[in-house]
Amino acid sequence: FALGFWVVPRDAVDVEVVYKQGGSGHVVLVQVHNFGSRPIANVDVEVSFSNQDGEVLNSTQFSGNLEAHTSVAGDNLELVIRGESIWDLYTIEVTLDYDNYDGAVSKQSWVIEVGEYTYESHTLDAERQWL
């Protein structure tokens, strides 16, 4: 199994989203994982945080490349939203676009409704591609 994990050609990209709320607002942390056995290029991740009216309260974007079996997180994948009620529901929208060994992979998007709990963790699995 371990040999297959490291050697068998495949794309396996996940986006991990952690949402936290506190007295002063909200925090959204995003980490992109390339669990695949090949590098991916032209990685573009867009994250937005919106209220129930559809108004974008904060957004961020990350662009770069990821080697096989690596992850990326940091300031470009982090949102801080201050001064918004912690009693309302909000929407986090995540869009992932990247190129694999065979060219462009179709853009994938997820919408997560948050705010019911003070801490939420979501793992978004991109479409897997083997060989």
PDB file of N, CA and C in Angstrom, residues 9-15 32-38 40 94-110 123-131:
ATOM      1  N   PRO A   9       0.983   6.678 -10.384  1.00  0.00           N
ATOM      2  CA  PRO A   9       0.644   8.030 -10.853  1.00  0.00           C
ATOM      3  C   PRO A   9      -0.830   8.369 -10.598  1.00  0.00           C
ATOM      4  N   ARG A  10      -1.040   9.455  -9.861  1.00  0.00           N
ATOM      5  CA  ARG A  10      -2.410   9.870  -9.569  1.00  0.00           C
ATOM      6  C   ARG A  10      -2.432  11.316  -9.104  1.00  0.00           C
ATOM      7  N   ASP A  11      -3.578  11.940  -9.267  1.00  0.00           N
ATOM      8  CA  ASP A  11      -3.842  13.267  -8.719  1.00  0.00           C
ATOM      9  C   ASP A  11      -4.770  13.079  -7.534  1.00  0.00           C
ATOM     10  N   ALA A  12      -4.430  13.695  -6.430  1.00  0.00           N
ATOM     11  CA  ALA A  12      -5.271  13.644  -5.240  1.00  0.00           C
ATOM     12  C   ALA A  12      -5.099  14.975  -4.514  1.00  0.00           C
ATOM     13  N   VAL A  13      -6.009  15.901  -4.768  1.00  0.00           N
ATOM     14  CA  VAL A  13      -5.922  17.239  -4.185  1.00  0.00           C
ATOM     15  C   VAL A  13      -7.121  17.443  -3.263  1.00  0.00           C
ATOM     16  N   ASP A  14      -6.831  17.922  -2.051  1.00  0.00           N
ATOM     17  CA  ASP A  14      -7.866  18.247  -1.073  1.00  0.00           C
ATOM     18  C   ASP A  14      -7.695  19.694  -0.631  1.00  0.00           C
ATOM     19  N   VAL A  15      -8.800  20.304  -0.265  1.00  0.00           N
ATOM     20  CA  VAL A  15      -8.771  21.632   0.330  1.00  0.00           C
ATOM     21  C   VAL A  15      -9.410  21.502   1.705  1.00  0.00           C
ATOM     22  N   VAL A  32      -4.246  23.714   1.302  1.00  0.00           N
ATOM     23  CA  VAL A  32      -4.369  22.905   0.097  1.00  0.00           C
ATOM     24  C   VAL A  32      -3.350  21.777   0.183  1.00  0.00           C
ATOM     25  N   HIS A  33      -3.819  20.543   0.007  1.00  0.00           N
ATOM     26  CA  HIS A  33      -2.963  19.365   0.088  1.00  0.00           C
ATOM     27  C   HIS A  33      -2.863  18.708  -1.284  1.00  0.00           C
ATOM     28  N   ASN A  34      -1.661  18.428  -1.727  1.00  0.00           N
ATOM     29  CA  ASN A  34      -1.458  17.601  -2.914  1.00  0.00           C
ATOM     30  C   ASN A  34      -0.965  16.244  -2.428  1.00  0.00           C
ATOM     31  N   PHE A  35      -1.896  15.320  -2.218  1.00  0.00           N
ATOM     32  CA  PHE A  35      -1.556  13.974  -1.784  1.00  0.00           C
ATOM     33  C   PHE A  35      -1.154  13.098  -2.962  1.00  0.00           C
ATOM     34  N   GLY A  36      -1.223  13.634  -4.161  1.00  0.00           N
ATOM     35  CA  GLY A  36      -0.920  12.880  -5.369  1.00  0.00           C
ATOM     36  C   GLY A  36       0.560  12.586  -5.519  1.00  0.00           C
ATOM     37  N   SER A  37       0.873  11.702  -6.446  1.00  0.00           N
ATOM     38  CA  SER A  37       2.258  11.286  -6.683  1.00  0.00           C
ATOM     39  C   SER A  37       2.916  12.114  -7.778  1.00  0.00           C
ATOM     40  N   ARG A  38       2.233  13.153  -8.253  1.00  0.00           N
ATOM     41  CA  ARG A  38       2.791  14.044  -9.270  1.00  0.00           C
ATOM     42  C   ARG A  38       2.597  15.493  -8.847  1.00  0.00           C
ATOM     43  N   ILE A  40       1.500  19.427  -9.275  1.00  0.00           N
ATOM     44  CA  ILE A  40       0.447  20.136  -9.990  1.00  0.00           C
ATOM     45  C   ILE A  40       0.906  21.582 -10.178  1.00  0.00           C
ATOM     46  N   VAL A  94     -15.376  28.203  -2.057  1.00  0.00           N
ATOM     47  CA  VAL A  94     -14.004  27.842  -2.400  1.00  0.00           C
ATOM     48  C   VAL A  94     -13.981  27.361  -3.843  1.00  0.00           C
ATOM     49  N   THR A  95     -13.058  27.907  -4.643  1.00  0.00           N
ATOM     50  CA  THR A  95     -12.882  27.484  -6.029  1.00  0.00           C
ATOM     51  C   THR A  95     -11.436  27.039  -6.209  1.00  0.00           C
ATOM     52  N   LEU A  96     -11.255  25.865  -6.811  1.00  0.00           N
ATOM     53  CA  LEU A  96      -9.932  25.287  -7.041  1.00  0.00           C
ATOM     54  C   LEU A  96      -9.752  25.035  -8.529  1.00  0.00           C
ATOM     55  N   ASP A  97      -8.626  25.483  -9.046  1.00  0.00           N
ATOM     56  CA  ASP A  97      -8.289  25.271 -10.451  1.00  0.00           C
ATOM     57  C   ASP A  97      -6.799  24.949 -10.512  1.00  0.00           C
ATOM     58  N   TYR A  98      -6.415  23.929 -11.281  1.00  0.00           N
ATOM     59  CA  TYR A  98      -4.999  23.589 -11.412  1.00  0.00           C
ATOM     60  C   TYR A  98      -4.760  22.782 -12.682  1.00  0.00           C
ATOM     61  N   ASP A  99      -3.499  22.657 -13.060  1.00  0.00           N
ATOM     62  CA  ASP A  99      -3.089  21.830 -14.195  1.00  0.00           C
ATOM     63  C   ASP A  99      -2.361  20.608 -13.661  1.00  0.00           C
ATOM     64  N   ASN A 100      -2.691  19.438 -14.201  1.00  0.00           N
ATOM     65  CA  ASN A 100      -1.950  18.244 -13.824  1.00  0.00           C
ATOM     66  C   ASN A 100      -1.001  17.866 -14.957  1.00  0.00           C
ATOM     67  N   TYR A 101      -0.445  16.679 -14.916  1.00  0.00           N
ATOM     68  CA  TYR A 101       0.521  16.231 -15.920  1.00  0.00           C
ATOM     69  C   TYR A 101      -0.074  16.222 -17.328  1.00  0.00           C
ATOM     70  N   ASP A 102      -1.386  16.135 -17.430  1.00  0.00           N
ATOM     71  CA  ASP A 102      -2.056  15.968 -18.715  1.00  0.00           C
ATOM     72  C   ASP A 102      -2.714  17.268 -19.194  1.00  0.00           C
ATOM     73  N   GLY A 103      -2.504  18.357 -18.491  1.00  0.00           N
ATOM     74  CA  GLY A 103      -3.112  19.631 -18.879  1.00  0.00           C
ATOM     75  C   GLY A 103      -4.091  20.121 -17.837  1.00  0.00           C
ATOM     76  N   ALA A 104      -4.988  20.986 -18.256  1.00  0.00           N
ATOM     77  CA  ALA A 104      -5.924  21.622 -17.328  1.00  0.00           C
ATOM     78  C   ALA A 104      -6.947  20.632 -16.790  1.00  0.00           C
ATOM     79  N   VAL A 105      -7.228  20.751 -15.519  1.00  0.00           N
ATOM     80  CA  VAL A 105      -8.276  19.989 -14.853  1.00  0.00           C
ATOM     81  C   VAL A 105      -9.459  20.938 -14.697  1.00  0.00           C
ATOM     82  N   SER A 106     -10.667  20.426 -14.839  1.00  0.00           N
ATOM     83  CA  SER A 106     -11.828  21.306 -14.757  1.00  0.00           C
ATOM     84  C   SER A 106     -11.906  21.976 -13.384  1.00  0.00           C
ATOM     85  N   LYS A 107     -12.295  23.240 -13.397  1.00  0.00           N
ATOM     86  CA  LYS A 107     -12.414  24.032 -12.172  1.00  0.00           C
ATOM     87  C   LYS A 107     -13.480  23.408 -11.279  1.00  0.00           C
ATOM     88  N   GLN A 108     -13.196  23.365  -9.985  1.00  0.00           N
ATOM     89  CA  GLN A 108     -14.125  22.791  -9.027  1.00  0.00           C
ATOM     90  C   GLN A 108     -14.478  23.831  -7.968  1.00  0.00           C
ATOM     91  N   SER A 109     -15.735  23.832  -7.559  1.00  0.00           N
ATOM     92  CA  SER A 109     -16.200  24.810  -6.571  1.00  0.00           C
ATOM     93  C   SER A 109     -17.031  24.123  -5.503  1.00  0.00           C
ATOM     94  N   TRP A 110     -16.960  24.661  -4.299  1.00  0.00           N
ATOM     95  CA  TRP A 110     -17.741  24.177  -3.172  1.00  0.00           C
ATOM     96  C   TRP A 110     -18.337  25.372  -2.444  1.00  0.00           C
ATOM     97  N   THR A 123     -13.311  19.044   4.860  1.00  0.00           N
ATOM     98  CA  THR A 123     -12.318  18.600   3.884  1.00  0.00           C
ATOM     99  C   THR A 123     -13.033  18.451   2.550  1.00  0.00           C
ATOM    100  N   LEU A 124     -12.572  19.216   1.566  1.00  0.00           N
ATOM    101  CA  LEU A 124     -13.175  19.227   0.233  1.00  0.00           C
ATOM    102  C   LEU A 124     -12.282  18.409  -0.689  1.00  0.00           C
ATOM    103  N   ASP A 125     -12.801  17.307  -1.185  1.00  0.00           N
ATOM    104  CA  ASP A 125     -12.030  16.415  -2.047  1.00  0.00           C
ATOM    105  C   ASP A 125     -12.234  16.787  -3.497  1.00  0.00           C
ATOM    106  N   ALA A 126     -11.137  17.118  -4.169  1.00  0.00           N
ATOM    107  CA  ALA A 126     -11.209  17.362  -5.613  1.00  0.00           C
ATOM    108  C   ALA A 126     -11.324  16.015  -6.318  1.00  0.00           C
ATOM    109  N   GLU A 127     -11.792  16.062  -7.545  1.00  0.00           N
ATOM    110  CA  GLU A 127     -11.945  14.851  -8.330  1.00  0.00           C
ATOM    111  C   GLU A 127     -10.596  14.147  -8.497  1.00  0.00           C
ATOM    112  N   ARG A 128     -10.567  12.831  -8.213  1.00  0.00           N
ATOM    113  CA  ARG A 128      -9.333  12.045  -8.297  1.00  0.00           C
ATOM    114  C   ARG A 128      -9.111  11.582  -9.729  1.00  0.00           C
ATOM    115  N   GLN A 129      -7.821  11.560 -10.139  1.00  0.00           N
ATOM    116  CA  GLN A 129      -7.466  11.069 -11.483  1.00  0.00           C
ATOM    117  C   GLN A 129      -6.294  10.109 -11.348  1.00  0.00           C
ATOM    118  N   TRP A 130      -6.465   8.902 -11.880  1.00  0.00           N
ATOM    119  CA  TRP A 130      -5.438   7.871 -11.801  1.00  0.00           C
ATOM    120  C   TRP A 130      -4.782   7.700 -13.169  1.00  0.00           C
ATOM    121  N   LEU A 131      -3.520   7.382 -13.124  1.00  0.00           N
ATOM    122  CA  LEU A 131      -2.706   7.114 -14.304  1.00  0.00           C
ATOM    123  C   LEU A 131      -2.923   8.190 -15.300  1.00  0.00           C
TER     124      LEU A 131
END
